Amino acid sequence: MTDLAVYAGLFLVAFAAATIFPMQSEAGLVALIVTEQYPVLALIAVATTGNVLGSTVNWLLGIGIERFRDKRWFPVSQPALDKAQRWYRRYGKWSLLLSWMPVIGDPITIVAGVLREPFPMFLLLVTIAKTTRYAVLAAATLGIMS
């Protein structure tokens, strides 16, 4: 497999993992690190870029989702959406630092779009969160954090 294909695969898995698709970008990153064939910083950068762009798709979905709120097929109940919005209003933009977490991370990025979090702040905080997660995972994989 060519290096480009490896990096593209990691990018796509990380991108999809940040959306509603159940993917494991962490497993892909660890697998590539242990091969010792690719620079770790490059792998972290590719995974982070894919994951942040996936979260950006969530933010964009959040911006557009309000117009469908009253449709019968809308996948989130009004009380659940209201609860998520109250939570985000309570903790604010800083909750985006939790965007790396399984289960709650993706909804946080969607709600940030619903509540029109300014994109530059969204991008900064999500990038910090995702980069930190991948850097810690890489350090743990390499035994730096033992």
Short mmCIF file of N, CA, C and O in Angstrom, two decimals:
data_model
loop_
_atom_site.label_atom_id
_atom_site.label_comp_id
_atom_site.label_asym_id
_atom_site.label_seq_id
_atom_site.Cartn_x
_atom_site.Cartn_y
_atom_site.Cartn_z
N MET A 1 0.85 -1.18 0.00
CA MET A 1 0.00 0.00 0.00
C MET A 1 0.90 1.25 0.00
O MET A 1 1.86 1.32 0.73
N THR A 2 0.55 2.22 -0.80
CA THR A 2 1.36 3.43 -0.87
C THR A 2 1.11 4.30 0.35
O THR A 2 0.08 4.19 1.01
N ASP A 3 2.08 5.15 0.63
CA ASP A 3 1.93 6.07 1.78
C ASP A 3 0.69 6.93 1.63
O ASP A 3 -0.03 7.17 2.61
N LEU A 4 0.43 7.40 0.42
CA LEU A 4 -0.74 8.25 0.20
C LEU A 4 -2.03 7.51 0.55
O LEU A 4 -2.92 8.07 1.19
N ALA A 5 -2.11 6.24 0.18
CA ALA A 5 -3.31 5.45 0.50
C ALA A 5 -3.46 5.26 2.00
O ALA A 5 -4.56 5.30 2.54
N VAL A 6 -2.34 5.05 2.69
CA VAL A 6 -2.38 4.88 4.15
C VAL A 6 -2.89 6.16 4.82
O VAL A 6 -3.79 6.13 5.66
N TYR A 7 -2.31 7.29 4.42
CA TYR A 7 -2.72 8.56 5.00
C TYR A 7 -4.17 8.89 4.64
O TYR A 7 -4.94 9.39 5.48
N ALA A 8 -4.56 8.60 3.41
CA ALA A 8 -5.95 8.86 2.98
C ALA A 8 -6.91 7.98 3.78
O ALA A 8 -7.99 8.43 4.20
N GLY A 9 -6.54 6.73 3.99
CA GLY A 9 -7.39 5.84 4.78
C GLY A 9 -7.54 6.33 6.21
O GLY A 9 -8.66 6.33 6.76
N LEU A 10 -6.45 6.75 6.83
CA LEU A 10 -6.52 7.28 8.20
C LEU A 10 -7.38 8.53 8.23
O LEU A 10 -8.22 8.70 9.12
N PHE A 11 -7.19 9.42 7.24
CA PHE A 11 -7.99 10.63 7.15
C PHE A 11 -9.48 10.29 7.08
O PHE A 11 -10.30 10.86 7.81
N LEU A 12 -9.84 9.37 6.20
CA LEU A 12 -11.26 9.02 6.01
C LEU A 12 -11.87 8.38 7.25
O LEU A 12 -13.00 8.67 7.62
N VAL A 13 -11.11 7.50 7.90
CA VAL A 13 -11.62 6.88 9.13
C VAL A 13 -11.81 7.94 10.22
O VAL A 13 -12.82 7.96 10.92
N ALA A 14 -10.85 8.84 10.37
CA ALA A 14 -10.94 9.90 11.37
C ALA A 14 -12.09 10.84 11.05
O ALA A 14 -12.82 11.29 11.94
N PHE A 15 -12.27 11.15 9.77
CA PHE A 15 -13.37 12.01 9.35
C PHE A 15 -14.70 11.36 9.70
O PHE A 15 -15.56 11.98 10.34
N ALA A 16 -14.88 10.12 9.29
CA ALA A 16 -16.14 9.41 9.54
C ALA A 16 -16.40 9.24 11.03
O ALA A 16 -17.54 9.34 11.49
N ALA A 17 -15.34 9.00 11.81
CA ALA A 17 -15.50 8.81 13.26
C ALA A 17 -16.03 10.06 13.95
O ALA A 17 -16.64 9.96 15.01
N ALA A 18 -15.81 11.22 13.37
CA ALA A 18 -16.29 12.47 13.98
C ALA A 18 -17.73 12.75 13.61
O ALA A 18 -18.35 13.65 14.18
N THR A 19 -18.28 12.00 12.68
CA THR A 19 -19.68 12.17 12.30
C THR A 19 -20.50 11.11 13.03
O THR A 19 -20.03 10.54 14.01
N ILE A 20 -21.67 10.83 12.53
CA ILE A 20 -22.54 9.88 13.23
C ILE A 20 -22.18 8.42 12.96
O ILE A 20 -22.77 7.52 13.53
N PHE A 21 -21.20 8.16 12.09
CA PHE A 21 -20.82 6.80 11.77
C PHE A 21 -19.93 6.22 12.87
O PHE A 21 -19.01 6.87 13.34
N PRO A 22 -20.23 4.99 13.28
CA PRO A 22 -19.42 4.36 14.34
C PRO A 22 -18.09 3.83 13.79
O PRO A 22 -18.03 2.73 13.27
N MET A 23 -17.06 4.62 13.90
CA MET A 23 -15.74 4.24 13.42
C MET A 23 -14.75 4.38 14.57
O MET A 23 -14.99 5.12 15.50
N GLN A 24 -13.62 3.70 14.44
CA GLN A 24 -12.59 3.74 15.47
C GLN A 24 -11.31 4.31 14.89
O GLN A 24 -10.41 3.58 14.48
N SER A 25 -11.20 5.62 14.86
CA SER A 25 -9.99 6.24 14.34
C SER A 25 -8.80 5.98 15.25
O SER A 25 -7.66 5.89 14.80
N GLU A 26 -9.06 5.81 16.54
CA GLU A 26 -7.98 5.55 17.49
C GLU A 26 -7.28 4.23 17.16
O GLU A 26 -6.06 4.14 17.21
N ALA A 27 -8.07 3.21 16.84
CA ALA A 27 -7.49 1.91 16.50
C ALA A 27 -6.63 2.00 15.24
O ALA A 27 -5.54 1.42 15.18
N GLY A 28 -7.10 2.75 14.26
CA GLY A 28 -6.32 2.94 13.05
C GLY A 28 -5.01 3.66 13.31
O GLY A 28 -3.96 3.28 12.78
N LEU A 29 -5.07 4.69 14.13
CA LEU A 29 -3.86 5.44 14.46
C LEU A 29 -2.86 4.56 15.19
O LEU A 29 -1.68 4.51 14.84
N VAL A 30 -3.32 3.84 16.19
CA VAL A 30 -2.43 2.97 16.96
C VAL A 30 -1.81 1.90 16.05
O VAL A 30 -0.61 1.63 16.13
N ALA A 31 -2.62 1.31 15.19
CA ALA A 31 -2.11 0.27 14.29
C ALA A 31 -0.99 0.82 13.40
O ALA A 31 0.02 0.15 13.18
N LEU A 32 -1.17 2.04 12.92
CA LEU A 32 -0.13 2.63 12.07
C LEU A 32 1.10 3.03 12.87
O LEU A 32 2.23 2.91 12.36
N ILE A 33 0.93 3.47 14.09
CA ILE A 33 2.08 3.84 14.93
C ILE A 33 2.94 2.61 15.21
O ILE A 33 4.17 2.66 15.11
N VAL A 34 2.30 1.50 15.54
CA VAL A 34 3.08 0.31 15.92
C VAL A 34 3.83 -0.30 14.73
O VAL A 34 4.77 -1.06 14.94
N THR A 35 3.44 0.03 13.51
CA THR A 35 4.20 -0.47 12.36
C THR A 35 5.57 0.21 12.26
O THR A 35 6.47 -0.33 11.62
N GLU A 36 5.70 1.37 12.88
CA GLU A 36 6.93 2.16 12.85
C GLU A 36 7.38 2.50 11.41
O GLU A 36 8.55 2.72 11.15
N GLN A 37 6.43 2.58 10.51
CA GLN A 37 6.74 2.89 9.11
C GLN A 37 6.41 4.33 8.74
O GLN A 37 6.77 4.78 7.65
N TYR A 38 5.71 5.03 9.63
CA TYR A 38 5.24 6.38 9.30
C TYR A 38 5.60 7.33 10.44
O TYR A 38 5.54 6.95 11.61
N PRO A 39 5.93 8.56 10.11
CA PRO A 39 6.24 9.54 11.17
C PRO A 39 5.00 9.78 12.05
O PRO A 39 3.92 10.05 11.54
N VAL A 40 5.19 9.66 13.34
CA VAL A 40 4.07 9.78 14.28
C VAL A 40 3.41 11.16 14.18
O VAL A 40 2.18 11.26 14.19
N LEU A 41 4.21 12.21 14.04
CA LEU A 41 3.62 13.54 13.94
C LEU A 41 2.75 13.68 12.69
O LEU A 41 1.71 14.33 12.72
N ALA A 42 3.16 13.05 11.61
CA ALA A 42 2.36 13.09 10.38
C ALA A 42 1.04 12.34 10.59
O ALA A 42 -0.02 12.81 10.15
N LEU A 43 1.09 11.21 11.27
CA LEU A 43 -0.12 10.45 11.55
C LEU A 43 -1.08 11.24 12.44
O LEU A 43 -2.29 11.28 12.18
N ILE A 44 -0.54 11.89 13.46
CA ILE A 44 -1.37 12.72 14.34
C ILE A 44 -1.99 13.86 13.55
O ILE A 44 -3.20 14.16 13.70
N ALA A 45 -1.21 14.49 12.68
CA ALA A 45 -1.73 15.62 11.89
C ALA A 45 -2.85 15.17 10.95
O ALA A 45 -3.88 15.85 10.83
N VAL A 46 -2.67 14.02 10.29
CA VAL A 46 -3.68 13.53 9.36
C VAL A 46 -4.96 13.14 10.12
O VAL A 46 -6.07 13.50 9.71
N ALA A 47 -4.81 12.41 11.22
CA ALA A 47 -5.98 12.00 12.00
C ALA A 47 -6.71 13.22 12.56
O ALA A 47 -7.95 13.29 12.51
N THR A 48 -5.97 14.18 13.06
CA THR A 48 -6.58 15.39 13.60
C THR A 48 -7.33 16.16 12.52
O THR A 48 -8.48 16.58 12.73
N THR A 49 -6.71 16.32 11.37
CA THR A 49 -7.35 17.06 10.28
C THR A 49 -8.65 16.39 9.86
O THR A 49 -9.69 17.05 9.72
N GLY A 50 -8.63 15.08 9.68
CA GLY A 50 -9.85 14.36 9.31
C GLY A 50 -10.92 14.48 10.37
O GLY A 50 -12.10 14.73 10.06
N ASN A 51 -10.54 14.34 11.63
CA ASN A 51 -11.50 14.38 12.72
C ASN A 51 -12.10 15.77 12.89
O ASN A 51 -13.29 15.92 13.13
N VAL A 52 -11.27 16.80 12.76
CA VAL A 52 -11.77 18.17 12.88
C VAL A 52 -12.71 18.50 11.72
O VAL A 52 -13.76 19.12 11.93
N LEU A 53 -12.37 18.05 10.53
CA LEU A 53 -13.27 18.30 9.40
C LEU A 53 -14.59 17.56 9.55
O LEU A 53 -15.64 18.08 9.19
N GLY A 54 -14.55 16.37 10.11
CA GLY A 54 -15.80 15.65 10.41
C GLY A 54 -16.65 16.40 11.41
O GLY A 54 -17.87 16.49 11.28
N SER A 55 -16.00 16.97 12.42
CA SER A 55 -16.73 17.77 13.41
C SER A 55 -17.29 19.04 12.78
O SER A 55 -18.35 19.52 13.17
N THR A 56 -16.58 19.56 11.80
CA THR A 56 -17.07 20.74 11.08
C THR A 56 -18.35 20.40 10.31
O THR A 56 -19.28 21.22 10.24
N VAL A 57 -18.42 19.21 9.76
CA VAL A 57 -19.66 18.77 9.10
C VAL A 57 -20.79 18.75 10.13
O VAL A 57 -21.91 19.20 9.84
N ASN A 58 -20.52 18.27 11.33
CA ASN A 58 -21.54 18.28 12.39
C ASN A 58 -21.99 19.70 12.69
O ASN A 58 -23.18 19.95 12.87
N TRP A 59 -21.04 20.62 12.80
CA TRP A 59 -21.36 22.02 13.07
C TRP A 59 -22.26 22.58 11.97
O TRP A 59 -23.26 23.25 12.25
N LEU A 60 -21.93 22.28 10.72
CA LEU A 60 -22.75 22.73 9.59
C LEU A 60 -24.14 22.11 9.63
O LEU A 60 -25.14 22.77 9.34
N LEU A 61 -24.21 20.82 9.99
CA LEU A 61 -25.51 20.19 10.15
C LEU A 61 -26.33 20.88 11.24
O LEU A 61 -27.54 21.08 11.09
N GLY A 62 -25.66 21.24 12.32
CA GLY A 62 -26.34 21.95 13.40
C GLY A 62 -26.93 23.27 12.95
O GLY A 62 -28.03 23.64 13.34
N ILE A 63 -26.18 23.97 12.11
CA ILE A 63 -26.68 25.25 11.61
C ILE A 63 -27.95 25.04 10.78
O ILE A 63 -28.89 25.82 10.88
N GLY A 64 -27.98 24.00 9.98
CA GLY A 64 -29.13 23.77 9.11
C GLY A 64 -30.26 22.97 9.71
O GLY A 64 -31.36 22.92 9.16
N ILE A 65 -30.03 22.37 10.85
CA ILE A 65 -30.99 21.43 11.42
C ILE A 65 -32.26 22.10 11.97
O ILE A 65 -33.32 21.50 11.98
N GLU A 66 -32.14 23.31 12.39
CA GLU A 66 -33.28 24.01 13.02
C GLU A 66 -34.50 24.07 12.10
O GLU A 66 -35.62 24.00 12.58
N ARG A 67 -34.29 24.18 10.81
CA ARG A 67 -35.44 24.30 9.91
C ARG A 67 -36.27 23.02 9.83
O ARG A 67 -37.39 23.04 9.37
N PHE A 68 -35.69 21.91 10.29
CA PHE A 68 -36.40 20.63 10.24
C PHE A 68 -36.96 20.19 11.58
O PHE A 68 -37.54 19.13 11.70
N ARG A 69 -36.78 21.01 12.59
CA ARG A 69 -37.15 20.66 13.96
C ARG A 69 -38.60 20.21 14.08
O ARG A 69 -38.90 19.29 14.85
N ASP A 70 -39.51 20.78 13.35
CA ASP A 70 -40.94 20.48 13.49
C ASP A 70 -41.42 19.36 12.57
O ASP A 70 -42.61 19.05 12.56
N LYS A 71 -40.53 18.76 11.83
CA LYS A 71 -40.92 17.68 10.92
C LYS A 71 -41.12 16.38 11.71
O LYS A 71 -40.42 16.11 12.68
N ARG A 72 -42.07 15.59 11.28
CA ARG A 72 -42.38 14.33 11.98
C ARG A 72 -41.21 13.36 11.96
O ARG A 72 -41.02 12.59 12.89
N TRP A 73 -40.43 13.38 10.90
CA TRP A 73 -39.32 12.43 10.74
C TRP A 73 -38.05 12.88 11.45
O TRP A 73 -37.06 12.15 11.47
N PHE A 74 -38.07 14.06 12.04
CA PHE A 74 -36.86 14.60 12.70
C PHE A 74 -36.38 13.61 13.76
O PHE A 74 -37.17 13.18 14.61
N PRO A 75 -35.10 13.22 13.73
CA PRO A 75 -34.63 12.11 14.57
C PRO A 75 -34.45 12.44 16.05
O PRO A 75 -34.23 11.53 16.85
N VAL A 76 -34.52 13.70 16.43
CA VAL A 76 -34.31 14.08 17.83
C VAL A 76 -35.59 14.71 18.36
O VAL A 76 -36.16 15.60 17.73
N SER A 77 -36.03 14.24 19.52
CA SER A 77 -37.25 14.81 20.09
C SER A 77 -37.01 16.25 20.53
O SER A 77 -35.88 16.64 20.84
N GLN A 78 -38.09 17.01 20.57
CA GLN A 78 -37.99 18.40 21.00
C GLN A 78 -37.40 18.51 22.41
O GLN A 78 -36.50 19.32 22.64
N PRO A 79 -37.85 17.69 23.37
CA PRO A 79 -37.26 17.78 24.72
C PRO A 79 -35.76 17.45 24.73
O PRO A 79 -34.99 18.10 25.45
N ALA A 80 -35.33 16.48 23.94
CA ALA A 80 -33.91 16.13 23.90
C ALA A 80 -33.09 17.26 23.30
O ALA A 80 -32.01 17.59 23.81
N LEU A 81 -33.59 17.88 22.25
CA LEU A 81 -32.89 18.99 21.64
C LEU A 81 -32.83 20.19 22.59
O LEU A 81 -31.79 20.83 22.73
N ASP A 82 -33.93 20.45 23.26
CA ASP A 82 -33.96 21.55 24.24
C ASP A 82 -32.97 21.30 25.38
O ASP A 82 -32.26 22.21 25.81
N LYS A 83 -32.90 20.06 25.84
CA LYS A 83 -31.97 19.70 26.92
C LYS A 83 -30.52 19.91 26.48
O LYS A 83 -29.71 20.47 27.22
N ALA A 84 -30.21 19.48 25.26
CA ALA A 84 -28.84 19.65 24.74
C ALA A 84 -28.49 21.13 24.62
O ALA A 84 -27.38 21.55 24.95
N GLN A 85 -29.44 21.92 24.17
CA GLN A 85 -29.20 23.35 24.04
C GLN A 85 -29.01 24.00 25.41
O GLN A 85 -28.14 24.86 25.56
N ARG A 86 -29.81 23.62 26.40
CA ARG A 86 -29.63 24.17 27.76
C ARG A 86 -28.25 23.81 28.30
O ARG A 86 -27.59 24.63 28.92
N TRP A 87 -27.84 22.57 28.08
CA TRP A 87 -26.54 22.12 28.55
C TRP A 87 -25.43 22.95 27.92
O TRP A 87 -24.52 23.41 28.60
N TYR A 88 -25.53 23.16 26.59
CA TYR A 88 -24.50 23.93 25.90
C TYR A 88 -24.49 25.38 26.36
O TYR A 88 -23.45 25.98 26.55
N ARG A 89 -25.67 25.93 26.56
CA ARG A 89 -25.74 27.31 27.06
C ARG A 89 -25.12 27.42 28.45
O ARG A 89 -24.50 28.43 28.78
N ARG A 90 -25.29 26.38 29.25
CA ARG A 90 -24.75 26.41 30.61
C ARG A 90 -23.22 26.35 30.61
O ARG A 90 -22.55 27.08 31.32
N TYR A 91 -22.65 25.45 29.83
CA TYR A 91 -21.20 25.25 29.82
C TYR A 91 -20.50 26.01 28.71
O TYR A 91 -19.28 26.15 28.74
N GLY A 92 -21.25 26.43 27.72
CA GLY A 92 -20.72 27.29 26.68
C GLY A 92 -19.70 26.64 25.77
O GLY A 92 -19.56 25.42 25.70
N LYS A 93 -18.97 27.51 25.11
CA LYS A 93 -18.00 27.07 24.10
C LYS A 93 -16.94 26.14 24.67
O LYS A 93 -16.38 25.31 23.96
N TRP A 94 -16.67 26.26 25.97
CA TRP A 94 -15.62 25.43 26.56
C TRP A 94 -15.98 23.95 26.56
O TRP A 94 -15.10 23.09 26.63
N SER A 95 -17.26 23.64 26.42
CA SER A 95 -17.66 22.24 26.33
C SER A 95 -17.11 21.59 25.05
O SER A 95 -17.00 20.37 24.97
N LEU A 96 -16.74 22.41 24.08
CA LEU A 96 -16.14 21.87 22.85
C LEU A 96 -14.80 21.18 23.12
O LEU A 96 -14.34 20.37 22.31
N LEU A 97 -14.19 21.47 24.26
CA LEU A 97 -12.96 20.76 24.63
C LEU A 97 -13.24 19.29 24.94
O LEU A 97 -12.31 18.49 25.04
N LEU A 98 -14.52 18.94 25.07
CA LEU A 98 -14.91 17.55 25.28
C LEU A 98 -15.35 16.89 23.97
O LEU A 98 -15.86 15.77 23.98
N SER A 99 -15.14 17.56 22.86
CA SER A 99 -15.59 17.04 21.58
C SER A 99 -14.86 15.75 21.17
O SER A 99 -15.30 15.05 20.27
N TRP A 100 -13.79 15.44 21.83
CA TRP A 100 -13.04 14.21 21.53
C TRP A 100 -13.68 12.98 22.17
O TRP A 100 -13.39 11.85 21.79
N MET A 101 -14.57 13.18 23.13
CA MET A 101 -15.11 12.06 23.91
C MET A 101 -16.14 11.24 23.12
O MET A 101 -16.97 11.80 22.40
N PRO A 102 -16.09 9.92 23.29
CA PRO A 102 -17.12 9.09 22.67
C PRO A 102 -18.50 9.44 23.22
O PRO A 102 -18.62 9.92 24.35
N VAL A 103 -19.50 9.22 22.46
CA VAL A 103 -20.92 9.39 22.79
C VAL A 103 -21.32 10.87 22.87
O VAL A 103 -22.25 11.28 22.19
N ILE A 104 -20.65 11.68 23.68
CA ILE A 104 -21.09 13.07 23.84
C ILE A 104 -20.40 14.06 22.90
O ILE A 104 -20.91 15.16 22.66
N GLY A 105 -19.26 13.69 22.35
CA GLY A 105 -18.49 14.62 21.54
C GLY A 105 -19.20 15.07 20.27
O GLY A 105 -19.24 16.27 19.97
N ASP A 106 -19.76 14.13 19.52
CA ASP A 106 -20.44 14.49 18.28
C ASP A 106 -21.66 15.37 18.52
O ASP A 106 -21.83 16.39 17.85
N PRO A 107 -22.53 15.02 19.48
CA PRO A 107 -23.66 15.91 19.75
C PRO A 107 -23.25 17.32 20.18
O PRO A 107 -23.91 18.30 19.83
N ILE A 108 -22.16 17.44 20.91
CA ILE A 108 -21.69 18.77 21.31
C ILE A 108 -21.39 19.62 20.08
O ILE A 108 -21.75 20.79 20.02
N THR A 109 -20.75 19.01 19.08
CA THR A 109 -20.39 19.78 17.89
C THR A 109 -21.62 20.15 17.07
O THR A 109 -21.66 21.22 16.45
N ILE A 110 -22.65 19.32 17.09
CA ILE A 110 -23.90 19.64 16.40
C ILE A 110 -24.62 20.78 17.11
O ILE A 110 -25.06 21.74 16.48
N VAL A 111 -24.71 20.69 18.43
CA VAL A 111 -25.38 21.74 19.20
C VAL A 111 -24.64 23.07 19.07
O VAL A 111 -25.26 24.13 19.02
N ALA A 112 -23.33 23.02 18.97
CA ALA A 112 -22.56 24.26 18.75
C ALA A 112 -23.01 24.93 17.46
O ALA A 112 -23.08 26.16 17.39
N GLY A 113 -23.32 24.14 16.45
CA GLY A 113 -23.85 24.71 15.21
C GLY A 113 -25.26 25.24 15.38
O GLY A 113 -25.58 26.33 14.91
N VAL A 114 -26.09 24.47 16.07
CA VAL A 114 -27.47 24.92 16.32
C VAL A 114 -27.47 26.28 17.01
O VAL A 114 -28.25 27.18 16.66
N LEU A 115 -26.59 26.43 17.98
CA LEU A 115 -26.54 27.68 18.75
C LEU A 115 -25.60 28.71 18.14
O LEU A 115 -25.29 29.72 18.78
N ARG A 116 -25.16 28.45 16.93
CA ARG A 116 -24.36 29.40 16.15
C ARG A 116 -23.06 29.83 16.84
O ARG A 116 -22.71 31.01 16.85
N GLU A 117 -22.36 28.86 17.41
CA GLU A 117 -21.04 29.17 17.95
C GLU A 117 -20.21 29.71 16.79
O GLU A 117 -20.17 29.09 15.73
N PRO A 118 -19.54 30.84 16.97
CA PRO A 118 -18.72 31.37 15.87
C PRO A 118 -17.69 30.34 15.40
O PRO A 118 -17.02 29.71 16.22
N PHE A 119 -17.59 30.19 14.08
CA PHE A 119 -16.74 29.14 13.53
C PHE A 119 -15.28 29.24 13.96
O PHE A 119 -14.68 28.20 14.28
N PRO A 120 -14.66 30.41 14.00
CA PRO A 120 -13.24 30.44 14.41
C PRO A 120 -13.02 29.87 15.82
O PRO A 120 -12.07 29.11 16.03
N MET A 121 -13.91 30.19 16.76
CA MET A 121 -13.77 29.65 18.11
C MET A 121 -14.05 28.15 18.12
O MET A 121 -13.36 27.38 18.77
N PHE A 122 -15.07 27.73 17.39
CA PHE A 122 -15.39 26.31 17.25
C PHE A 122 -14.16 25.56 16.74
O PHE A 122 -13.74 24.56 17.32
N LEU A 123 -13.59 26.05 15.66
CA LEU A 123 -12.44 25.39 15.04
C LEU A 123 -11.25 25.32 15.99
O LEU A 123 -10.60 24.27 16.11
N LEU A 124 -10.97 26.40 16.68
CA LEU A 124 -9.85 26.42 17.62
C LEU A 124 -10.03 25.40 18.73
O LEU A 124 -9.14 24.58 18.99
N LEU A 125 -11.18 25.41 19.40
CA LEU A 125 -11.39 24.52 20.55
C LEU A 125 -11.47 23.05 20.14
O LEU A 125 -10.92 22.18 20.82
N VAL A 126 -12.12 22.77 19.02
CA VAL A 126 -12.21 21.39 18.56
C VAL A 126 -10.83 20.89 18.12
O VAL A 126 -10.46 19.75 18.42
N THR A 127 -10.05 21.73 17.48
CA THR A 127 -8.70 21.33 17.07
C THR A 127 -7.83 21.04 18.28
O THR A 127 -7.07 20.05 18.29
N ILE A 128 -7.92 21.86 19.30
CA ILE A 128 -7.16 21.60 20.54
C ILE A 128 -7.57 20.26 21.13
O ILE A 128 -6.72 19.43 21.50
N ALA A 129 -8.87 20.01 21.21
CA ALA A 129 -9.37 18.77 21.82
C ALA A 129 -8.92 17.54 21.03
O ALA A 129 -8.42 16.56 21.60
N LYS A 130 -9.09 17.59 19.73
CA LYS A 130 -8.77 16.43 18.89
C LYS A 130 -7.26 16.18 18.83
O LYS A 130 -6.81 15.03 18.91
N THR A 131 -6.48 17.24 18.71
CA THR A 131 -5.02 17.09 18.68
C THR A 131 -4.52 16.49 19.99
O THR A 131 -3.67 15.59 19.98
N THR A 132 -5.02 17.00 21.09
CA THR A 132 -4.60 16.50 22.40
C THR A 132 -4.93 15.02 22.55
O THR A 132 -4.10 14.23 23.00
N ARG A 133 -6.14 14.63 22.13
CA ARG A 133 -6.53 13.22 22.24
C ARG A 133 -5.57 12.34 21.45
O ARG A 133 -5.06 11.33 21.95
N TYR A 134 -5.29 12.69 20.20
CA TYR A 134 -4.41 11.86 19.37
C TYR A 134 -2.96 11.89 19.88
O TYR A 134 -2.27 10.88 19.82
N ALA A 135 -2.50 13.03 20.38
CA ALA A 135 -1.13 13.12 20.91
C ALA A 135 -0.98 12.25 22.16
O ALA A 135 0.02 11.55 22.30
N VAL A 136 -1.97 12.28 23.03
CA VAL A 136 -1.93 11.44 24.23
C VAL A 136 -1.97 9.96 23.85
O VAL A 136 -1.22 9.15 24.40
N LEU A 137 -2.81 9.63 22.90
CA LEU A 137 -2.90 8.24 22.45
C LEU A 137 -1.58 7.78 21.82
O LEU A 137 -1.11 6.67 22.10
N ALA A 138 -0.97 8.64 21.03
CA ALA A 138 0.32 8.30 20.42
C ALA A 138 1.40 8.13 21.50
O ALA A 138 2.19 7.18 21.45
N ALA A 139 1.41 9.04 22.46
CA ALA A 139 2.40 8.94 23.55
C ALA A 139 2.21 7.65 24.34
O ALA A 139 3.19 6.97 24.69
N ALA A 140 0.97 7.30 24.61
CA ALA A 140 0.70 6.06 25.34
C ALA A 140 1.13 4.84 24.51
O ALA A 140 1.70 3.89 25.04
N THR A 141 0.87 4.88 23.23
CA THR A 141 1.25 3.78 22.34
C THR A 141 2.76 3.60 22.29
O THR A 141 3.27 2.49 22.28
N LEU A 142 3.47 4.71 22.29
CA LEU A 142 4.94 4.67 22.23
C LEU A 142 5.58 4.42 23.59
O LEU A 142 6.79 4.32 23.71
N GLY A 143 4.76 4.34 24.63
CA GLY A 143 5.28 4.08 25.97
C GLY A 143 5.86 5.30 26.65
O GLY A 143 6.53 5.19 27.66
N ILE A 144 5.60 6.46 26.11
CA ILE A 144 6.13 7.70 26.68
C ILE A 144 5.42 8.04 27.98
O ILE A 144 6.02 8.62 28.89
N MET A 145 4.17 7.63 28.11
CA MET A 145 3.38 7.98 29.28
C MET A 145 3.34 6.87 30.32
O MET A 145 2.53 6.89 31.21
N SER A 146 4.18 5.86 30.20
CA SER A 146 4.13 4.72 31.14
C SER A 146 4.61 5.11 32.52
O SER A 146 5.47 5.86 32.73
#
